[in-house]
mmCIF file of C-alpha atoms and ligand atoms in Angstrom:
data_model
loop_
_atom_site.group_PDB
_atom_site.id
_atom_site.type_symbol
_atom_site.label_atom_id
_atom_site.label_comp_id
_atom_site.label_asym_id
_atom_site.label_seq_id
_atom_site.Cartn_x
_atom_site.Cartn_y
_atom_site.Cartn_z
ATOM 1 C CA MET U 1 -2.148 -18.327 -8.637
ATOM 2 C CA THR U 2 -4.246 -16.039 -10.819
ATOM 3 C CA THR U 3 -2.706 -14.704 -14.012
ATOM 4 C CA MET U 4 -3.984 -11.538 -15.627
ATOM 5 C CA ASP U 5 -2.584 -9.726 -18.639
ATOM 6 C CA THR U 6 -0.610 -7.090 -16.804
ATOM 7 C CA VAL U 7 -0.688 -8.133 -13.165
ATOM 8 C CA LYS U 8 0.454 -11.358 -11.538
ATOM 9 C CA LEU U 9 -1.179 -12.412 -8.296
ATOM 10 C CA GLU U 10 0.050 -15.059 -5.868
ATOM 11 C CA ILE U 11 -1.907 -15.975 -2.769
ATOM 12 C CA ASP U 12 -0.096 -18.083 -0.204
ATOM 13 C CA GLY U 13 -2.314 -18.491 2.879
ATOM 14 C CA PRO U 14 -2.343 -15.175 4.731
ATOM 15 C CA THR U 15 -0.033 -13.428 2.256
ATOM 16 C CA ALA U 16 -0.863 -12.138 -1.216
ATOM 17 C CA THR U 17 1.691 -10.712 -3.612
ATOM 18 C CA ILE U 18 0.681 -8.516 -6.532
ATOM 19 C CA TYR U 19 3.278 -7.995 -9.267
ATOM 20 C CA PHE U 20 2.930 -5.139 -11.722
ATOM 21 C CA ASN U 21 3.809 -7.062 -14.831
ATOM 22 C CA ARG U 22 4.738 -4.967 -17.845
ATOM 23 C CA PRO U 23 8.496 -5.088 -17.364
ATOM 24 C CA ASP U 24 9.213 -3.961 -20.951
ATOM 25 C CA LYS U 25 7.293 -0.768 -20.186
ATOM 26 C CA LYS U 26 8.837 -0.339 -16.723
ATOM 27 C CA ASN U 27 5.480 -1.533 -15.353
ATOM 28 C CA ALA U 28 3.728 1.644 -16.492
ATOM 29 C CA MET U 29 0.059 1.304 -15.609
ATOM 30 C CA ASN U 30 -2.056 1.139 -18.739
ATOM 31 C CA PRO U 31 -5.874 0.855 -18.736
ATOM 32 C CA GLN U 32 -5.626 -2.946 -18.778
ATOM 33 C CA MET U 33 -3.444 -2.868 -15.660
ATOM 34 C CA HIS U 34 -5.974 -0.669 -13.889
ATOM 35 C CA ARG U 35 -8.711 -3.181 -14.718
ATOM 36 C CA ASP U 36 -6.467 -6.054 -13.660
ATOM 37 C CA MET U 37 -5.776 -4.394 -10.326
ATOM 38 C CA HIS U 38 -9.496 -4.491 -9.510
ATOM 39 C CA VAL U 39 -9.558 -8.178 -10.463
ATOM 40 C CA ALA U 40 -6.561 -8.837 -8.216
ATOM 41 C CA LEU U 41 -8.042 -6.969 -5.252
ATOM 42 C CA ASP U 42 -11.378 -8.771 -5.786
ATOM 43 C CA ALA U 43 -9.575 -12.138 -5.814
ATOM 44 C CA ILE U 44 -7.764 -11.335 -2.576
ATOM 45 C CA GLU U 45 -10.981 -10.289 -0.858
ATOM 46 C CA GLU U 46 -12.784 -13.371 -2.154
ATOM 47 C CA ALA U 47 -9.989 -15.707 -1.014
ATOM 48 C CA GLY U 48 -10.540 -14.545 2.585
ATOM 49 C CA GLY U 49 -7.924 -14.849 5.301
ATOM 50 C CA VAL U 50 -5.309 -12.656 3.592
ATOM 51 C CA LYS U 51 -3.648 -10.433 6.176
ATOM 52 C CA ALA U 52 -0.751 -8.939 4.209
ATOM 53 C CA VAL U 53 -0.718 -7.778 0.592
ATOM 54 C CA VAL U 54 2.686 -7.075 -0.926
ATOM 55 C CA LEU U 55 2.793 -4.937 -4.081
ATOM 56 C CA THR U 56 5.909 -5.079 -6.199
ATOM 57 C CA GLY U 57 7.125 -4.962 -9.785
ATOM 58 C CA ASN U 58 8.472 -7.572 -12.152
ATOM 59 C CA GLY U 59 11.855 -6.701 -13.609
ATOM 60 C CA ASN U 60 13.866 -3.669 -12.568
ATOM 61 C CA SER U 61 10.936 -1.317 -11.933
ATOM 62 C CA PHE U 62 8.269 -0.968 -9.304
ATOM 63 C CA SER U 63 6.155 1.130 -11.645
ATOM 64 C CA ALA U 64 6.914 4.074 -13.935
ATOM 65 C CA GLY U 65 3.414 5.363 -13.130
ATOM 66 C CA MET U 66 0.488 5.994 -15.389
ATOM 67 C CA ASP U 67 1.010 4.941 -18.983
ATOM 68 C CA LEU U 68 1.411 8.409 -20.473
ATOM 69 C CA GLU U 69 0.324 7.368 -23.936
ATOM 70 C CA GLU U 70 -2.525 4.926 -23.231
ATOM 71 C CA CYS U 71 -4.065 6.771 -20.259
ATOM 72 C CA PHE U 72 -3.483 10.399 -21.206
ATOM 73 C CA LEU U 73 -2.321 11.099 -24.746
ATOM 74 C CA ARG U 74 -4.568 8.789 -26.778
ATOM 75 C CA PRO U 75 -7.930 9.207 -25.004
ATOM 76 C CA PHE U 76 -7.518 12.948 -24.361
ATOM 77 C CA ASP U 77 -9.590 14.129 -27.323
ATOM 78 C CA ASP U 78 -12.568 12.058 -26.183
ATOM 79 C CA PRO U 79 -13.421 13.514 -22.763
ATOM 80 C CA GLN U 80 -15.844 10.731 -21.845
ATOM 81 C CA LEU U 81 -13.293 8.066 -22.734
ATOM 82 C CA PHE U 82 -10.558 9.933 -20.870
ATOM 83 C CA TYR U 83 -12.782 10.201 -17.799
ATOM 84 C CA ARG U 84 -13.864 6.544 -17.823
ATOM 85 C CA THR U 85 -10.363 5.251 -18.493
ATOM 86 C CA ASN U 86 -8.810 7.094 -15.614
ATOM 87 C CA LEU U 87 -11.706 6.555 -13.217
ATOM 88 C CA VAL U 88 -10.796 2.864 -13.131
ATOM 89 C CA ALA U 89 -7.373 3.878 -11.822
ATOM 90 C CA LEU U 90 -8.670 6.433 -9.340
ATOM 91 C CA LYS U 91 -11.034 3.829 -7.918
ATOM 92 C CA TRP U 92 -8.413 1.155 -7.285
ATOM 93 C CA PHE U 93 -6.078 3.720 -5.732
ATOM 94 C CA GLN U 94 -8.823 4.538 -3.239
ATOM 95 C CA ARG U 95 -9.573 0.852 -2.720
ATOM 96 C CA LEU U 96 -5.934 0.216 -1.971
ATOM 97 C CA LYS U 97 -5.802 2.987 0.614
ATOM 98 C CA ALA U 98 -8.856 1.557 2.415
ATOM 99 C CA PHE U 99 -8.006 -2.106 1.888
ATOM 100 C CA PRO U 100 -8.867 -4.286 4.912
ATOM 101 C CA ALA U 101 -5.570 -6.228 4.884
ATOM 102 C CA VAL U 102 -2.206 -4.611 5.577
ATOM 103 C CA THR U 103 -0.641 -3.352 2.343
ATOM 104 C CA ILE U 104 3.123 -3.279 1.864
ATOM 105 C CA ALA U 105 4.905 -1.698 -1.102
ATOM 106 C CA LYS U 106 8.106 -3.567 -1.973
ATOM 107 C CA VAL U 107 9.797 -0.988 -4.160
ATOM 108 C CA ASN U 108 12.357 -2.738 -6.306
ATOM 109 C CA GLY U 109 13.204 0.034 -8.778
ATOM 110 C CA PHE U 110 11.665 2.999 -10.598
ATOM 111 C CA ALA U 111 8.620 4.457 -8.812
ATOM 112 C CA PHE U 112 7.403 7.510 -10.687
ATOM 113 C CA GLY U 113 4.049 9.300 -10.538
ATOM 114 C CA GLY U 114 1.483 6.565 -9.897
ATOM 115 C CA GLY U 115 4.277 4.292 -8.649
ATOM 116 C CA PHE U 116 5.257 6.915 -6.080
ATOM 117 C CA GLU U 117 1.574 7.273 -5.227
ATOM 118 C CA VAL U 118 1.036 3.545 -4.668
ATOM 119 C CA THR U 119 4.014 3.534 -2.289
ATOM 120 C CA GLY U 120 2.422 6.396 -0.381
ATOM 121 C CA LEU U 121 -1.015 4.769 -0.278
ATOM 122 C CA CYS U 122 0.270 1.485 1.142
ATOM 123 C CA ASP U 123 0.342 1.106 4.914
ATOM 124 C CA LEU U 124 4.011 0.134 4.926
ATOM 125 C CA ALA U 125 6.830 0.273 2.399
ATOM 126 C CA VAL U 126 10.275 -1.203 1.922
ATOM 127 C CA ALA U 127 12.582 -0.077 -0.880
ATOM 128 C CA SER U 128 15.894 -1.024 -2.314
ATOM 129 C CA GLU U 129 18.431 1.666 -1.457
ATOM 130 C CA THR U 130 18.869 2.354 -5.146
ATOM 131 C CA ALA U 131 15.163 2.483 -6.053
ATOM 132 C CA LEU U 132 14.373 5.762 -7.778
ATOM 133 C CA PHE U 133 11.271 7.730 -6.826
ATOM 134 C CA GLY U 134 9.959 10.802 -8.557
ATOM 135 C CA LEU U 135 6.957 13.026 -9.048
ATOM 136 C CA SER U 136 7.799 13.644 -12.665
ATOM 137 C CA GLU U 137 4.464 15.294 -13.525
ATOM 138 C CA ILE U 138 5.978 18.791 -13.540
ATOM 139 C CA ASN U 139 8.431 17.542 -16.181
ATOM 140 C CA PHE U 140 5.545 16.934 -18.587
ATOM 141 C CA GLY U 141 3.669 20.046 -17.621
ATOM 142 C CA ILE U 142 1.138 19.090 -14.964
ATOM 143 C CA PHE U 143 1.084 18.726 -11.195
ATOM 144 C CA PRO U 144 0.809 15.338 -9.446
ATOM 145 C CA ALA U 145 -2.862 14.394 -9.659
ATOM 146 C CA GLY U 146 -5.172 11.454 -9.053
ATOM 147 C CA GLY U 147 -3.983 11.254 -5.442
ATOM 148 C CA ALA U 148 -0.250 11.661 -6.124
ATOM 149 C CA SER U 149 -0.090 15.085 -4.438
ATOM 150 C CA TRP U 150 -2.053 13.632 -1.530
ATOM 151 C CA ALA U 151 0.445 10.782 -1.284
ATOM 152 C CA ALA U 152 3.303 13.307 -1.242
ATOM 153 C CA THR U 153 1.733 15.558 1.392
ATOM 154 C CA HIS U 154 0.875 12.590 3.615
ATOM 155 C CA ASN U 155 4.238 10.871 3.372
ATOM 156 C CA LEU U 156 6.846 13.630 3.121
ATOM 157 C CA PRO U 157 7.575 16.704 5.244
ATOM 158 C CA ARG U 158 6.211 19.909 3.639
ATOM 159 C CA LYS U 159 9.434 21.291 2.234
ATOM 160 C CA GLN U 160 10.446 17.942 0.775
ATOM 161 C CA ALA U 161 6.974 17.357 -0.701
ATOM 162 C CA LEU U 162 6.982 20.743 -2.376
ATOM 163 C CA TYR U 163 10.576 20.322 -3.536
ATOM 164 C CA TYR U 164 9.839 17.075 -5.354
ATOM 165 C CA ILE U 165 6.457 18.294 -6.663
ATOM 166 C CA LEU U 166 7.965 21.518 -8.029
ATOM 167 C CA THR U 167 11.297 20.270 -9.370
ATOM 168 C CA GLY U 168 10.483 16.742 -10.566
ATOM 169 C CA ASP U 169 13.854 15.670 -9.172
ATOM 170 C CA THR U 170 14.287 12.028 -8.216
ATOM 171 C CA LEU U 171 15.004 10.656 -4.770
ATOM 172 C CA THR U 172 16.593 7.333 -3.938
ATOM 173 C CA GLY U 173 15.274 4.600 -1.681
ATOM 174 C CA LYS U 174 17.769 5.754 0.929
ATOM 175 C CA GLN U 175 16.373 9.316 0.824
ATOM 176 C CA ALA U 176 12.828 7.939 0.856
ATOM 177 C CA GLU U 177 13.686 6.201 4.130
ATOM 178 C CA GLU U 178 15.192 9.381 5.553
ATOM 179 C CA TYR U 179 12.019 11.401 4.787
ATOM 180 C CA GLY U 180 9.606 8.662 5.900
ATOM 181 C CA LEU U 181 8.133 7.694 2.523
ATOM 182 C CA VAL U 182 9.298 4.121 3.189
ATOM 183 C CA ASN U 183 9.865 2.342 6.463
ATOM 184 C CA LYS U 184 13.230 0.988 5.427
ATOM 185 C CA ALA U 185 15.648 0.955 2.521
ATOM 186 C CA VAL U 186 17.950 -2.020 2.124
ATOM 187 C CA PRO U 187 20.387 -3.259 -0.509
ATOM 188 C CA LEU U 188 18.399 -4.797 -3.378
ATOM 189 C CA GLU U 189 19.543 -8.332 -2.502
ATOM 190 C CA GLN U 190 17.969 -7.934 0.963
ATOM 191 C CA LEU U 191 14.632 -6.574 -0.238
ATOM 192 C CA ASP U 192 12.809 -9.925 -0.216
ATOM 193 C CA ALA U 193 14.139 -10.873 3.215
ATOM 194 C CA GLU U 194 13.254 -7.507 4.751
ATOM 195 C CA THR U 195 9.738 -7.643 3.297
ATOM 196 C CA ASP U 196 9.310 -11.227 4.507
ATOM 197 C CA ARG U 197 10.436 -10.168 7.975
ATOM 198 C CA ILE U 198 7.673 -7.530 8.150
ATOM 199 C CA VAL U 199 5.072 -9.860 6.618
ATOM 200 C CA GLY U 200 6.025 -12.483 9.237
ATOM 201 C CA LYS U 201 5.195 -10.041 12.015
ATOM 202 C CA ILE U 202 1.853 -9.090 10.475
ATOM 203 C CA ILE U 203 0.518 -12.557 9.750
ATOM 204 C CA ASN U 204 0.686 -13.848 13.303
ATOM 205 C CA LYS U 205 -1.682 -11.088 14.440
ATOM 206 C CA ASN U 206 -5.471 -11.278 14.616
ATOM 207 C CA PRO U 207 -6.828 -10.051 11.235
ATOM 208 C CA VAL U 208 -9.809 -8.312 12.846
ATOM 209 C CA THR U 209 -7.414 -6.382 15.064
ATOM 210 C CA LEU U 210 -5.236 -5.442 12.096
ATOM 211 C CA GLU U 211 -8.228 -4.178 10.137
ATOM 212 C CA LEU U 212 -9.633 -2.148 13.007
ATOM 213 C CA ALA U 213 -6.202 -0.798 13.973
ATOM 214 C CA LYS U 214 -5.928 0.627 10.451
ATOM 215 C CA GLN U 215 -9.404 2.149 10.684
ATOM 216 C CA VAL U 216 -8.714 3.736 14.051
ATOM 217 C CA TYR U 217 -5.414 5.181 12.816
ATOM 218 C CA GLU U 218 -6.906 6.585 9.615
ATOM 219 C CA ARG U 219 -10.113 7.991 11.071
ATOM 220 C CA THR U 220 -8.687 9.503 14.227
ATOM 221 C CA THR U 221 -6.063 11.575 12.396
ATOM 222 C CA THR U 222 -8.784 14.089 11.556
ATOM 223 C CA MET U 223 -10.597 14.005 14.931
ATOM 224 C CA ASP U 224 -10.128 16.000 18.103
ATOM 225 C CA LEU U 225 -9.143 13.976 21.158
ATOM 226 C CA PRO U 226 -12.596 13.560 22.776
ATOM 227 C CA THR U 227 -14.084 12.424 19.454
ATOM 228 C CA ALA U 228 -11.134 10.105 18.827
ATOM 229 C CA ILE U 229 -11.537 8.501 22.235
ATOM 230 C CA ASP U 230 -15.273 8.008 21.729
ATOM 231 C CA TYR U 231 -14.564 6.439 18.338
ATOM 232 C CA ASP U 232 -11.764 4.153 19.513
ATOM 233 C CA GLN U 233 -13.781 2.950 22.514
ATOM 234 C CA ALA U 234 -16.657 1.978 20.235
ATOM 235 C CA LYS U 235 -14.197 0.218 17.922
ATOM 236 C CA LEU U 236 -12.703 -1.636 20.885
ATOM 237 C CA TRP U 237 -16.107 -3.106 21.717
ATOM 238 C CA GLU U 238 -16.582 -3.941 18.036
ATOM 239 C CA LEU U 239 -13.201 -5.684 18.045
ATOM 240 C CA SER U 240 -14.089 -7.614 21.185
ATOM 241 C CA ARG U 241 -17.349 -8.837 19.735
ATOM 242 C CA LEU U 242 -15.943 -9.663 16.279
ATOM 243 C CA SER U 243 -13.000 -11.590 17.706
ATOM 244 C CA GLY U 244 -14.844 -13.496 20.444
ATOM 245 C CA ASN U 245 -12.981 -11.411 23.032
ATOM 246 C CA GLU U 246 -9.691 -12.991 21.970
ATOM 247 C CA TRP U 247 -7.635 -10.235 23.581
ATOM 248 C CA ILE U 248 -9.132 -11.064 26.990
ATOM 249 C CA ASN U 249 -9.744 -14.808 26.649
ATOM 250 C CA VAL U 250 -6.496 -15.734 24.943
ATOM 251 C CA ALA U 251 -3.946 -12.911 24.963
ATOM 252 C CA LEU U 252 -4.379 -11.629 28.497
ATOM 253 C CA LYS U 253 -4.969 -15.139 29.918
ATOM 254 C CA GLN U 254 -1.548 -16.085 28.514
ATOM 255 C CA PHE U 255 -0.084 -12.965 30.090
ATOM 256 C CA GLU U 256 -1.620 -13.951 33.429
ATOM 257 C CA LYS U 257 0.373 -17.191 33.164
ATOM 258 C CA ARG U 258 3.470 -15.120 32.218
ATOM 259 C CA SER U 259 3.881 -17.159 29.031
ATOM 260 C CA TYR U 260 5.028 -14.073 27.095
ATOM 261 C CA GLN U 261 5.870 -10.421 27.627
ATOM 262 C CA PRO U 262 3.632 -8.246 25.417
ATOM 263 C CA GLY U 263 6.290 -5.547 25.358
ATOM 264 C CA LEU U 264 8.641 -7.914 23.558
ATOM 265 C CA SER U 265 6.540 -10.458 21.680
ATOM 266 C CA THR U 266 3.015 -11.389 20.694
ATOM 267 C CA TYR U 267 0.645 -13.957 22.210
ATOM 268 C CA LYS U 268 0.150 -17.374 20.655
ATOM 269 C CA ARG U 269 -3.001 -17.658 18.598
ATOM 270 C CA ALA U 270 -4.806 -21.010 18.374
ATOM 271 C CA GLU U 271 -4.094 -23.039 15.198
ATOM 272 C CA LYS U 272 -7.707 -22.876 14.029
ATOM 273 C CA GLU U 273 -7.771 -19.096 14.288
ATOM 274 C CA SER U 274 -6.945 -17.266 11.086
HETATM 275 N N1 COA I 1 4.189 5.601 -19.814
HETATM 276 C C1 COA I 1 4.344 4.997 -20.992
HETATM 277 N N2 COA I 1 5.465 4.343 -21.370
HETATM 278 C C2 COA I 1 6.454 4.314 -20.479
HETATM 279 C C3 COA I 1 6.372 4.917 -19.210
HETATM 280 C C4 COA I 1 5.167 5.589 -18.893
HETATM 281 N N3 COA I 1 4.972 6.152 -17.699
HETATM 282 N N4 COA I 1 7.514 4.703 -18.546
HETATM 283 C C5 COA I 1 8.305 3.990 -19.377
HETATM 284 N N5 COA I 1 7.667 3.751 -20.536
HETATM 285 C C6 COA I 1 8.173 3.026 -21.701
HETATM 286 C C7 COA I 1 9.234 3.805 -22.442
HETATM 287 O O1 COA I 1 8.684 4.826 -23.230
HETATM 288 C C8 COA I 1 9.875 2.705 -23.232
HETATM 289 O O2 COA I 1 9.009 2.351 -24.284
HETATM 290 P P1 COA I 1 9.582 1.889 -25.737
HETATM 291 O O3 COA I 1 10.364 0.639 -25.461
HETATM 292 O O4 COA I 1 8.344 1.681 -26.547
HETATM 293 O O5 COA I 1 10.431 3.024 -26.218
HETATM 294 C C9 COA I 1 9.887 1.549 -22.237
HETATM 295 O O6 COA I 1 8.866 1.852 -21.284
HETATM 296 C C10 COA I 1 11.181 1.406 -21.489
HETATM 297 O O7 COA I 1 11.518 2.661 -20.917
HETATM 298 P P2 COA I 1 12.912 3.426 -21.131
HETATM 299 O O8 COA I 1 12.643 4.893 -21.042
HETATM 300 O O9 COA I 1 13.585 2.937 -22.352
HETATM 301 O O10 COA I 1 13.707 2.899 -19.839
HETATM 302 P P3 COA I 1 14.857 3.635 -19.020
HETATM 303 O O11 COA I 1 15.340 2.640 -18.017
HETATM 304 O O12 COA I 1 15.826 4.297 -19.923
HETATM 305 O O13 COA I 1 14.075 4.842 -18.231
HETATM 306 C C11 COA I 1 12.313 5.788 -16.872
HETATM 307 C C12 COA I 1 13.107 4.532 -17.281
HETATM 308 C C13 COA I 1 11.263 5.347 -15.887
HETATM 309 C C14 COA I 1 13.264 6.821 -16.240
HETATM 310 C C15 COA I 1 11.670 6.426 -18.147
HETATM 311 O O14 COA I 1 11.016 5.404 -18.886
HETATM 312 C C16 COA I 1 10.637 7.502 -17.828
HETATM 313 O O15 COA I 1 10.992 8.640 -17.604
HETATM 314 N N6 COA I 1 9.332 7.127 -17.808
HETATM 315 C C17 COA I 1 8.279 8.061 -17.501
HETATM 316 C C18 COA I 1 8.116 8.185 -16.010
HETATM 317 C C19 COA I 1 6.998 9.139 -15.647
HETATM 318 O O16 COA I 1 7.056 10.305 -15.942
HETATM 319 N N7 COA I 1 5.990 8.625 -14.952
HETATM 320 C C20 COA I 1 4.924 9.417 -14.432
HETATM 321 C C21 COA I 1 3.625 8.992 -14.974
HETATM 322 S S1 COA I 1 2.303 9.751 -14.044
#
């Protein structure tokens, strides 16, 4: 376990959990937290073998977003300081979106601004039914920035995205599930179990396949079909080479013996494989 000032990191084999850890400040992300997030992501990459990264908050909040005083109000009069301070945040947001392991937001409470954004940047998300999301930027006079508008447009239908951007109203975990911002909303007491259930499905997969599946999904969304097919075929050969042809030599050999039905379950990976 690595302890930083504002972030707690636990790595347990193929699963890492990052806790935003300023519960007294509703886990608002101050400059120290942005620096700590880079340290946490570095540590996960250096550990190797992590397939699922869960992000959650200590206490009753996921994150109340950017620390409005430390990130915006105080450095504002020094443009260079303002720029450098917030660049640290903008960089880890982008790192998170492109992270090689599968990222899962476990939204346990308030998720405003940057907290909403982090949920949208993760690959998957689970929320408590009573979690409260909001793009509150309009309520303090700006629009969602630093990727927060992007997260809204890529996770909500247009009318809902614009509604929450323009009104600053909150939405619950239940509504977030309805609009597709989270995969599932559950009663708070089931949040750990539901997250563990998803993590359990991820960690018995081949990590190379997980990483390339994410790349193919992300890159092909902006391609036309012929380009997407060219790209995914090249990636399939890359996957084959990087994984020692595991899909043929292990997965489909097991299918040949009818030891599992791929429509209903996954093949058995060898113990030594990560
Ligand atoms: N930036 C800085 N401080 C914040 C913060 C933020 N984004 N969110 C909460 N805090 C601070 C509060 O100011 C308060 O500090 P204090 O104890 O020094 O007075 C402390 O965290 C606890 O928050 P409080 O408002 O008392 O808790 P609450 O449960 O009544 O309300 C929220 C929680 C999240 C509704 C409320 O704190 C809030 O509106 N925060 C701002 C959310 C926001 O606009 N985020 C977008 C940022 S991009």
